[in-house]
CSV table of C-alpha atoms and ligand atoms in Angstrom, one decimal:
chain,number,residue,atom,x,y,z
R,1,MET,CA,-46.6,-48.1,33.0
R,2,SER,CA,-43.1,-48.7,31.5
R,3,GLU,CA,-42.7,-52.2,29.7
R,4,LYS,CA,-39.4,-54.2,29.1
R,5,ILE,CA,-38.9,-54.8,25.1
R,6,LEU,CA,-35.5,-56.1,25.6
R,7,ASP,CA,-32.6,-55.6,28.0
R,8,GLY,CA,-32.1,-52.0,28.0
R,9,LEU,CA,-35.0,-51.1,25.9
R,10,TYR,CA,-38.2,-49.9,27.3
R,11,TYR,CA,-41.5,-48.9,26.3
R,12,VAL,CA,-42.2,-45.7,28.3
R,13,GLY,CA,-45.1,-44.3,26.3
R,14,ALA,CA,-48.6,-43.4,27.1
R,15,ARG,CA,-52.2,-44.9,26.3
R,16,ASP,CA,-55.0,-42.8,25.7
R,17,ALA,CA,-57.9,-45.2,25.4
R,18,GLU,CA,-60.5,-42.6,25.7
R,19,ARG,CA,-59.4,-40.1,23.0
R,20,ARG,CA,-62.0,-39.9,20.3
R,21,LEU,CA,-60.6,-37.2,17.8
R,22,PHE,CA,-57.3,-36.5,16.7
R,23,ASP,CA,-56.5,-33.3,14.9
R,24,GLU,CA,-60.2,-32.4,15.7
R,25,LEU,CA,-60.8,-34.2,12.2
R,26,ILE,CA,-59.8,-37.9,12.4
R,27,PRO,CA,-62.0,-40.6,14.5
R,28,LEU,CA,-60.3,-42.8,16.8
R,29,PRO,CA,-62.9,-45.6,17.7
R,30,ASP,CA,-60.1,-47.4,19.5
R,31,GLY,CA,-58.2,-44.4,21.1
R,32,THR,CA,-54.7,-44.3,20.4
R,33,THR,CA,-51.1,-44.5,22.2
R,34,TYR,CA,-48.2,-42.2,22.1
R,35,ASN,CA,-45.2,-44.4,22.0
R,36,ALA,CA,-42.0,-43.4,23.4
R,37,TYR,CA,-38.9,-45.6,24.3
R,38,TYR,CA,-36.2,-45.5,26.6
R,39,VAL,CA,-32.7,-47.1,25.2
R,40,LYS,CA,-29.6,-47.5,27.4
R,41,GLY,CA,-26.4,-48.2,26.0
R,42,GLU,CA,-23.2,-48.3,28.2
R,43,ASP,CA,-22.4,-45.0,28.1
R,44,LYS,CA,-25.4,-42.9,27.1
R,45,ALA,CA,-29.1,-43.2,27.4
R,46,ALA,CA,-32.0,-41.8,25.0
R,47,LEU,CA,-35.5,-41.3,24.9
R,48,ILE,CA,-37.0,-41.8,21.5
R,49,ASP,CA,-39.8,-39.3,21.1
R,50,THR,CA,-42.1,-38.1,23.7
R,51,VAL,CA,-46.0,-38.3,24.2
R,52,ASP,CA,-48.5,-35.8,23.8
R,53,PRO,CA,-48.6,-32.8,26.2
R,54,GLU,CA,-51.6,-34.0,28.0
R,55,LYS,CA,-49.9,-37.2,28.9
R,56,THR,CA,-46.5,-35.9,30.1
R,57,GLU,CA,-47.2,-37.3,33.6
R,58,VAL,CA,-47.5,-40.6,32.3
R,59,LEU,CA,-44.2,-40.3,30.9
R,60,ASN,CA,-42.7,-39.0,33.8
R,61,HIS,CA,-44.2,-41.6,35.9
R,62,ASN,CA,-43.0,-44.4,33.5
R,63,LEU,CA,-39.4,-42.8,33.7
R,64,ASP,CA,-39.7,-42.6,37.4
R,65,GLN,CA,-40.6,-46.6,37.6
R,66,LEU,CA,-37.2,-47.2,35.9
R,67,GLY,CA,-35.4,-44.9,38.2
R,68,ILE,CA,-34.2,-42.8,35.3
R,69,LYS,CA,-32.0,-40.1,36.7
R,70,LYS,CA,-30.2,-39.0,33.5
R,71,LEU,CA,-30.9,-38.8,30.0
R,72,ASP,CA,-28.5,-37.7,27.7
R,73,TYR,CA,-30.4,-37.6,24.2
R,74,VAL,CA,-34.2,-37.3,23.2
R,75,ILE,CA,-34.8,-38.2,19.6
R,76,ALA,CA,-37.0,-36.1,17.9
R,77,ASN,CA,-38.5,-38.0,14.9
R,78,HIS,CA,-41.3,-35.8,14.2
R,79,ALA,CA,-42.2,-32.2,15.2
R,80,GLU,CA,-46.0,-33.0,15.5
R,81,GLN,CA,-47.0,-32.3,19.2
R,82,ASP,CA,-48.6,-35.6,19.8
R,83,HIS,CA,-44.6,-37.0,19.7
R,84,SER,CA,-42.9,-33.7,20.7
R,85,GLY,CA,-45.1,-31.8,22.9
R,86,SER,CA,-43.6,-33.3,26.1
R,87,LEU,CA,-40.0,-32.4,25.1
R,88,PRO,CA,-40.2,-28.9,27.2
R,89,ALA,CA,-40.9,-30.9,30.1
R,90,MET,CA,-38.1,-33.5,29.5
R,91,LEU,CA,-35.6,-30.9,29.0
R,92,GLU,CA,-36.8,-29.3,32.0
R,93,ARG,CA,-36.2,-32.7,34.1
R,94,PHE,CA,-33.1,-33.4,32.3
R,95,PRO,CA,-31.4,-29.9,31.7
R,96,GLN,CA,-28.1,-31.9,30.1
R,97,ALA,CA,-30.1,-33.9,27.2
R,98,LYS,CA,-29.9,-32.7,23.9
R,99,VAL,CA,-32.6,-33.2,21.5
R,100,VAL,CA,-31.4,-35.1,18.3
R,101,THR,CA,-33.0,-34.6,15.2
R,102,ASN,CA,-32.7,-33.3,11.7
R,103,LYS,CA,-32.0,-29.4,10.7
R,104,LYS,CA,-35.7,-29.4,9.2
R,105,CYS,CA,-37.2,-30.9,12.4
R,106,LYS,CA,-35.2,-28.5,14.7
R,107,GLY,CA,-36.6,-25.4,12.8
R,108,MET,CA,-40.0,-26.7,13.1
R,109,LEU,CA,-39.4,-27.4,17.0
R,110,LYS,CA,-38.0,-24.0,17.4
R,111,ASP,CA,-41.3,-22.5,15.9
R,112,LEU,CA,-43.7,-25.0,17.4
R,113,LEU,CA,-42.2,-25.4,21.0
R,114,ARG,CA,-40.0,-22.2,21.1
R,115,LEU,CA,-37.0,-24.3,21.9
R,116,ASN,CA,-33.7,-22.8,21.5
R,117,GLU,CA,-30.7,-23.3,19.2
R,118,GLU,CA,-28.5,-25.0,22.3
R,119,ASP,CA,-31.2,-27.4,23.3
R,120,PHE,CA,-30.2,-29.3,19.9
R,121,PHE,CA,-27.7,-31.8,18.4
R,122,THR,CA,-28.5,-31.9,14.7
R,123,ILE,CA,-27.7,-35.1,12.5
R,124,GLU,CA,-27.8,-35.6,8.9
R,125,ASP,CA,-29.3,-38.2,7.0
R,126,GLY,CA,-27.8,-41.8,7.7
R,127,GLN,CA,-25.7,-40.3,10.7
R,128,GLU,CA,-25.1,-42.6,13.6
R,129,LEU,CA,-24.8,-41.8,17.2
R,130,SER,CA,-23.2,-44.2,19.7
R,131,LEU,CA,-24.4,-44.9,23.1
R,132,GLY,CA,-21.8,-47.1,24.0
R,133,GLN,CA,-22.2,-50.8,22.5
R,134,ARG,CA,-25.3,-49.7,21.1
R,135,THR,CA,-26.0,-47.4,17.9
R,136,LEU,CA,-28.7,-45.4,16.9
R,137,GLN,CA,-29.0,-44.6,13.2
R,138,PHE,CA,-31.2,-41.5,11.8
R,139,ILE,CA,-32.9,-41.9,8.3
R,140,ASN,CA,-34.5,-39.0,7.0
R,141,ALA,CA,-38.2,-39.9,5.8
R,142,PRO,CA,-40.0,-37.0,4.5
R,143,TRP,CA,-43.8,-36.9,4.4
R,144,VAL,CA,-44.6,-39.7,6.5
R,145,HIS,CA,-46.4,-37.8,7.6
R,146,TRP,CA,-44.8,-34.1,7.7
R,147,PRO,CA,-41.7,-33.0,5.6
R,148,GLU,CA,-39.2,-33.3,8.7
R,149,THR,CA,-40.0,-36.8,9.6
R,150,MET,CA,-37.2,-39.6,10.4
R,151,PHE,CA,-36.8,-43.0,11.3
R,152,THR,CA,-34.5,-44.0,14.1
R,153,TYR,CA,-32.8,-47.6,13.7
R,154,LEU,CA,-31.0,-49.3,16.6
R,155,LYS,CA,-28.6,-51.0,14.7
R,156,GLU,CA,-27.4,-53.7,17.1
R,157,ASP,CA,-30.8,-55.1,18.4
R,158,LYS,CA,-32.4,-54.6,14.8
R,159,VAL,CA,-35.3,-52.2,16.0
R,160,LEU,CA,-36.8,-49.6,13.9
R,161,PHE,CA,-38.7,-46.8,15.2
R,162,PRO,CA,-40.6,-45.2,12.1
R,163,CYS,CA,-42.6,-42.8,14.1
R,164,ASP,CA,-46.1,-42.3,12.6
R,165,PHE,CA,-45.3,-44.5,9.6
R,166,LEU,CA,-46.7,-48.0,9.9
R,167,GLY,CA,-48.6,-47.1,13.1
R,168,ALA,CA,-52.3,-47.3,13.9
R,169,HIS,CA,-54.4,-45.4,16.4
R,170,PHE,CA,-55.3,-48.6,18.2
R,171,CYS,CA,-55.1,-48.6,22.3
R,172,SER,CA,-54.3,-51.9,23.5
R,173,ASP,CA,-52.7,-53.1,26.8
R,174,PRO,CA,-50.3,-55.5,25.4
R,175,LEU,CA,-47.3,-54.0,23.1
R,176,TYR,CA,-48.2,-56.8,20.8
R,177,VAL,CA,-51.4,-57.6,19.2
R,178,GLU,CA,-52.1,-61.1,18.1
R,179,ASP,CA,-55.5,-60.3,16.5
R,180,LYS,CA,-54.1,-59.5,13.0
R,181,GLU,CA,-57.5,-58.9,11.5
R,182,THR,CA,-58.3,-56.0,14.1
R,183,LEU,CA,-54.7,-54.6,13.6
R,184,TYR,CA,-55.1,-54.7,9.9
R,185,SER,CA,-58.2,-52.9,9.8
R,186,SER,CA,-57.0,-50.4,12.2
R,187,ALA,CA,-53.7,-49.8,10.4
R,188,LYS,CA,-55.4,-49.5,7.2
R,189,ARG,CA,-57.8,-46.6,8.4
R,190,TYR,CA,-54.8,-45.0,9.8
R,191,TYR,CA,-53.1,-45.6,6.5
R,192,GLY,CA,-56.3,-44.1,4.5
R,193,GLN,CA,-56.5,-41.0,6.9
R,194,ILE,CA,-53.0,-40.1,7.4
R,195,MET,CA,-50.4,-41.8,4.9
R,196,MET,CA,-52.4,-42.2,1.7
R,197,PRO,CA,-51.8,-38.4,0.4
R,198,PHE,CA,-48.1,-39.3,0.4
R,199,ALA,CA,-48.4,-42.8,-1.0
R,200,ASN,CA,-45.6,-42.2,-3.6
R,201,LEU,CA,-42.9,-41.4,-0.7
R,202,ALA,CA,-44.5,-44.4,1.4
R,203,ARG,CA,-43.7,-46.6,-1.6
R,204,LYS,CA,-40.0,-45.1,-1.5
R,205,HIS,CA,-39.5,-45.6,2.3
R,206,LEU,CA,-41.2,-49.1,2.1
R,207,LYS,CA,-38.4,-50.1,-0.2
R,208,THR,CA,-35.7,-48.6,2.3
R,209,ILE,CA,-37.1,-50.4,5.1
R,210,ALA,CA,-37.4,-53.9,3.1
R,211,ASP,CA,-33.7,-53.6,2.6
R,212,MET,CA,-33.0,-53.4,6.4
R,213,ASP,CA,-32.4,-56.1,8.6
R,214,ILE,CA,-35.2,-55.6,11.2
R,215,GLU,CA,-36.6,-57.8,13.9
R,216,LEU,CA,-39.1,-55.6,15.5
R,217,ILE,CA,-40.9,-52.6,14.1
R,218,ALA,CA,-41.8,-50.3,16.9
R,219,PRO,CA,-44.0,-47.2,15.5
R,220,SER,CA,-45.1,-44.1,17.6
R,221,HIS,CA,-48.9,-45.1,17.8
R,222,GLY,CA,-50.5,-48.6,18.4
R,223,PRO,CA,-49.1,-51.8,18.5
R,224,LEU,CA,-45.3,-53.1,17.8
R,225,TYR,CA,-44.8,-55.7,15.1
R,226,LYS,CA,-42.7,-58.5,15.5
R,227,ASP,CA,-43.6,-59.9,11.9
R,228,LYS,CA,-42.5,-56.9,9.6
R,229,ARG,CA,-43.7,-58.7,6.7
R,230,PHE,CA,-47.5,-58.3,8.0
R,231,ILE,CA,-47.3,-54.4,7.9
R,232,LEU,CA,-45.1,-54.0,4.9
R,233,ASP,CA,-47.1,-56.4,2.7
R,234,ALA,CA,-50.1,-54.5,3.7
R,235,TYR,CA,-48.7,-51.4,2.9
R,236,ARG,CA,-47.4,-52.6,-0.5
R,237,GLU,CA,-50.8,-53.5,-1.4
R,238,TRP,CA,-52.3,-50.0,0.0
R,239,THR,CA,-49.7,-48.1,-1.8
R,240,SER,CA,-49.9,-49.8,-5.1
R,241,ASP,CA,-51.1,-47.8,-8.0
R,242,GLN,CA,-54.0,-50.5,-8.9
R,243,PRO,CA,-57.4,-50.2,-7.5
R,244,LYS,CA,-59.8,-52.9,-6.7
R,245,ASN,CA,-62.9,-53.2,-8.5
R,246,GLU,CA,-64.8,-51.1,-6.1
R,247,ALA,CA,-66.8,-48.1,-6.1
R,248,VAL,CA,-67.3,-45.7,-3.2
R,249,LEU,CA,-70.9,-44.0,-3.2
R,250,ALA,CA,-71.1,-40.9,-1.0
R,251,TYR,CA,-74.6,-39.4,-1.0
R,252,VAL,CA,-76.6,-37.0,0.8
R,253,SER,CA,-80.3,-36.4,0.0
R,254,MET,CA,-82.7,-33.7,1.5
R,255,HIS,CA,-86.1,-35.0,0.4
R,256,GLY,CA,-85.4,-38.5,-1.0
R,257,SER,CA,-84.8,-37.6,-4.7
R,258,THR,CA,-81.0,-37.9,-4.7
R,259,LYS,CA,-81.1,-41.0,-2.3
R,260,LYS,CA,-83.4,-42.8,-4.7
R,261,MET,CA,-80.7,-42.2,-7.8
R,262,ALA,CA,-78.1,-43.3,-5.4
R,263,ASP,CA,-79.8,-46.8,-4.4
R,264,HIS,CA,-80.4,-47.1,-8.2
R,265,LEU,CA,-76.9,-46.8,-9.0
R,266,GLN,CA,-75.7,-48.8,-6.3
R,267,GLN,CA,-78.0,-51.6,-7.7
R,268,LYS,CA,-76.9,-51.5,-11.1
R,269,LEU,CA,-73.0,-51.2,-10.0
R,270,SER,CA,-73.6,-54.3,-8.0
R,271,GLU,CA,-75.3,-56.1,-10.8
R,272,GLN,CA,-72.2,-55.2,-12.7
R,273,GLY,CA,-70.0,-57.4,-10.4
R,274,ILE,CA,-68.6,-54.1,-8.8
R,275,LYS,CA,-68.6,-54.2,-4.7
R,276,VAL,CA,-70.0,-50.6,-3.6
R,277,LYS,CA,-69.3,-49.0,-0.6
R,278,ALA,CA,-72.1,-46.7,0.2
R,279,PHE,CA,-71.7,-43.8,2.7
R,280,ASN,CA,-74.5,-41.4,4.0
R,281,LEU,CA,-72.4,-38.0,4.3
R,282,THR,CA,-74.7,-36.6,7.1
R,283,ASP,CA,-73.5,-39.4,9.0
R,284,LEU,CA,-69.9,-40.1,8.2
R,285,ASP,CA,-67.3,-41.9,9.7
R,286,LEU,CA,-64.2,-40.4,8.0
R,287,GLY,CA,-62.2,-43.3,8.7
R,288,GLN,CA,-64.5,-45.7,7.4
R,289,LEU,CA,-64.6,-43.4,3.8
R,290,ALA,CA,-60.7,-43.3,3.8
R,291,MET,CA,-60.6,-47.0,4.2
R,292,ALA,CA,-62.9,-47.3,1.3
R,293,LEU,CA,-61.0,-44.9,-1.0
R,294,VAL,CA,-57.7,-47.0,-0.3
R,295,ASP,CA,-59.1,-49.5,-2.9
R,296,ALA,CA,-61.9,-48.0,-4.9
R,297,ALA,CA,-61.4,-47.4,-8.7
R,298,THR,CA,-64.6,-45.0,-8.8
R,299,VAL,CA,-66.1,-42.6,-6.5
R,300,VAL,CA,-69.6,-41.2,-7.5
R,301,LEU,CA,-70.7,-38.4,-5.5
R,302,ALA,CA,-74.6,-37.8,-4.8
R,303,THR,CA,-75.9,-34.6,-4.0
R,304,PRO,CA,-78.8,-32.4,-4.2
R,305,THR,CA,-78.3,-28.6,-5.3
R,306,VAL,CA,-78.9,-26.3,-2.4
R,307,LEU,CA,-78.1,-22.6,-2.3
R,308,ALA,CA,-77.1,-22.9,-6.1
R,309,GLY,CA,-74.5,-25.4,-5.5
R,310,PRO,CA,-73.8,-29.0,-4.1
R,311,HIS,CA,-75.0,-29.7,-0.4
R,312,PRO,CA,-71.9,-28.6,1.8
R,313,ALA,CA,-71.6,-32.3,3.2
R,314,ALA,CA,-70.7,-33.3,-0.6
R,315,VAL,CA,-68.3,-30.3,-0.8
R,316,TYR,CA,-66.9,-31.8,2.4
R,317,ALA,CA,-66.6,-35.1,0.7
R,318,ALA,CA,-65.1,-33.6,-2.5
R,319,TYR,CA,-62.5,-31.7,-0.4
R,320,LEU,CA,-61.6,-34.8,1.5
R,321,LEU,CA,-61.1,-36.8,-1.8
R,322,LYS,CA,-58.9,-33.9,-3.1
R,323,ALA,CA,-56.9,-34.0,0.2
R,324,LEU,CA,-56.6,-37.6,0.5
R,325,ARG,CA,-55.4,-38.1,-2.8
R,326,PRO,CA,-56.4,-41.8,-3.3
R,327,LYS,CA,-55.7,-43.8,-6.5
R,328,THR,CA,-59.1,-43.3,-7.6
R,329,LYS,CA,-59.4,-43.5,-11.3
R,330,TYR,CA,-62.8,-42.1,-12.2
R,331,VAL,CA,-65.2,-39.8,-10.6
R,332,SER,CA,-68.8,-38.8,-11.1
R,333,LEU,CA,-71.6,-37.1,-9.7
R,334,ILE,CA,-75.3,-37.7,-9.7
R,335,GLY,CA,-78.3,-35.6,-7.9
R,336,SER,CA,-81.5,-33.8,-8.0
R,337,TYR,CA,-82.0,-30.1,-8.4
R,338,GLY,CA,-84.9,-27.7,-8.2
R,339,TRP,CA,-84.2,-24.9,-10.7
R,340,GLY,CA,-80.5,-24.9,-11.5
R,341,GLY,CA,-77.0,-24.0,-10.0
R,342,LYS,CA,-73.5,-24.7,-10.2
R,343,THR,CA,-73.4,-28.3,-8.7
R,344,VAL,CA,-71.6,-29.9,-11.6
R,345,GLU,CA,-68.9,-27.0,-11.6
R,346,ILE,CA,-67.9,-26.5,-8.0
R,347,ILE,CA,-67.5,-30.3,-7.5
R,348,SER,CA,-65.6,-30.7,-10.8
R,349,GLU,CA,-63.3,-27.8,-9.8
R,350,LEU,CA,-62.7,-29.3,-6.6
R,351,VAL,CA,-61.6,-32.9,-7.6
R,352,SER,CA,-59.8,-31.3,-10.6
R,353,THR,CA,-56.3,-31.8,-8.9
R,354,LEU,CA,-56.9,-35.7,-8.6
R,355,LYS,CA,-55.7,-37.8,-11.5
R,356,ALA,CA,-59.0,-39.3,-12.4
R,357,GLU,CA,-61.4,-39.1,-15.3
R,358,ILE,CA,-64.6,-37.5,-14.8
R,359,ILE,CA,-67.5,-39.7,-16.2
R,360,ASP,CA,-70.4,-37.6,-17.2
R,361,PRO,CA,-72.9,-36.5,-14.4
R,362,VAL,CA,-76.4,-37.2,-14.2
R,363,LEU,CA,-78.3,-34.3,-12.7
R,364,VAL,CA,-82.0,-34.4,-12.8
R,365,LYS,CA,-84.6,-31.9,-12.3
R,366,GLY,CA,-86.7,-33.0,-9.4
R,367,LEU,CA,-87.6,-36.6,-9.0
R,368,ALA,CA,-86.2,-38.9,-11.3
R,369,GLY,CA,-88.1,-40.6,-14.1
R,370,ASN,CA,-87.6,-43.5,-16.4
R,371,ALA,CA,-85.4,-41.6,-19.0
R,372,ASP,CA,-83.3,-40.3,-15.8
R,373,TYR,CA,-82.9,-43.8,-14.4
R,374,ALA,CA,-81.9,-45.0,-17.8
R,375,LEU,CA,-78.9,-42.5,-18.0
R,376,ILE,CA,-77.9,-43.9,-14.4
R,377,ASP,CA,-77.9,-47.3,-16.1
R,378,GLN,CA,-75.8,-46.4,-18.8
R,379,LEU,CA,-73.3,-44.5,-16.0
R,380,ALA,CA,-73.2,-48.0,-14.1
R,381,GLU,CA,-72.4,-49.6,-17.5
R,382,SER,CA,-69.7,-46.9,-18.3
R,383,ILE,CA,-68.1,-47.4,-14.8
R,384,ALA,CA,-67.9,-51.2,-15.3
R,385,GLN,CA,-66.8,-51.2,-18.6
R,386,LYS,CA,-63.9,-48.9,-17.7
R,387,HIS,CA,-63.1,-51.2,-14.7
R,388,ARG,CA,-62.9,-53.8,-16.9
R,389,GLU,CA,-60.1,-51.9,-19.1
R,390,GLY,CA,-58.5,-50.5,-16.2
R,391,PRO,CA,-58.0,-53.4,-15.1
R,392,CYS,CA,-59.0,-53.5,-11.5
R,393,VAL,CA,-58.0,-56.3,-9.3
U,1,FEO,FE1,-48.6,-38.8,15.4
U,1,FEO,FE2,-47.9,-36.9,12.7
U,1,FEO,O1,-48.1,-37.3,14.5
């Protein structure tokens, strides 16, 4: 269903309440939306982004509802197919329309969708495009979340279309969600999974947006924001380099020995005043882990040794840690082994690209005894001391 935002500006995107996985990786407990916007000036009309190819029919239906017979431009803020996948269908329906995007995005769209050079109108960073009494301005914003991404700004109406940036995988009927708590949580989950690896660039783009005159932020996933401070303040906190006095304890245990160590560490860290978020890696919600990683000063992986190395679930967690690049300052490892292996070496290598200090691991042969628990107590004290010195907020 198309929905009016302003005179001449309509939501024409698609809701996908049933989708439960994105990129075959990211859980979507609240579904998602692929937001697309139709904007009409006195002379020209443009579509800002399209929708996932699975939802092309919905986009076509929404344009039909508005009686759209002509389209001059399709703005491609991002080449990823959840926004670009319906471009071929739009070019087929509106053969006179040009895809407006930057040079890098054009190259990616040619590769991904086999579009042709003549399909494009290529713009530079900061360039404006008049629709007649309405102006679109394009702002390159690389790495939120691919290298070609850009924002589109509807100048006269002060509407920013930042594509993936500031979005949320949250499917709701109204375009504007008043429940700030729910929206905050969903946007944080999205940030942790998608934007956190690019926190430095996100900070830079936040500054750009903060200096702009904006009355409405219309991202490409989830609800729109009338109050830009809500989402910008949240992003400032999430992208800040200062962690909280929190620890993520991600564990997997085969016969209970490692779990006993993890439980003991959790108790000792809690006694030290550290908020511990524990995750069983065999029943992991990646989104919950990513949200916890947005804040945590310390991550401890707890794994048994199996097949001469860490449990594969712990390898997956370590790989996620490396890929998501959280602000984590300290990493450690605990676990039980039977007769040896290279658990410490393998995990250390996986997390070596993080700017985190590795605190001495505690690996125990078999079931932990009193001397081993004393080492875990020391580990908890060491983590608490580092959090105090950090300092954490
Ligand atoms: Fe929503 Fe990077 O695509």
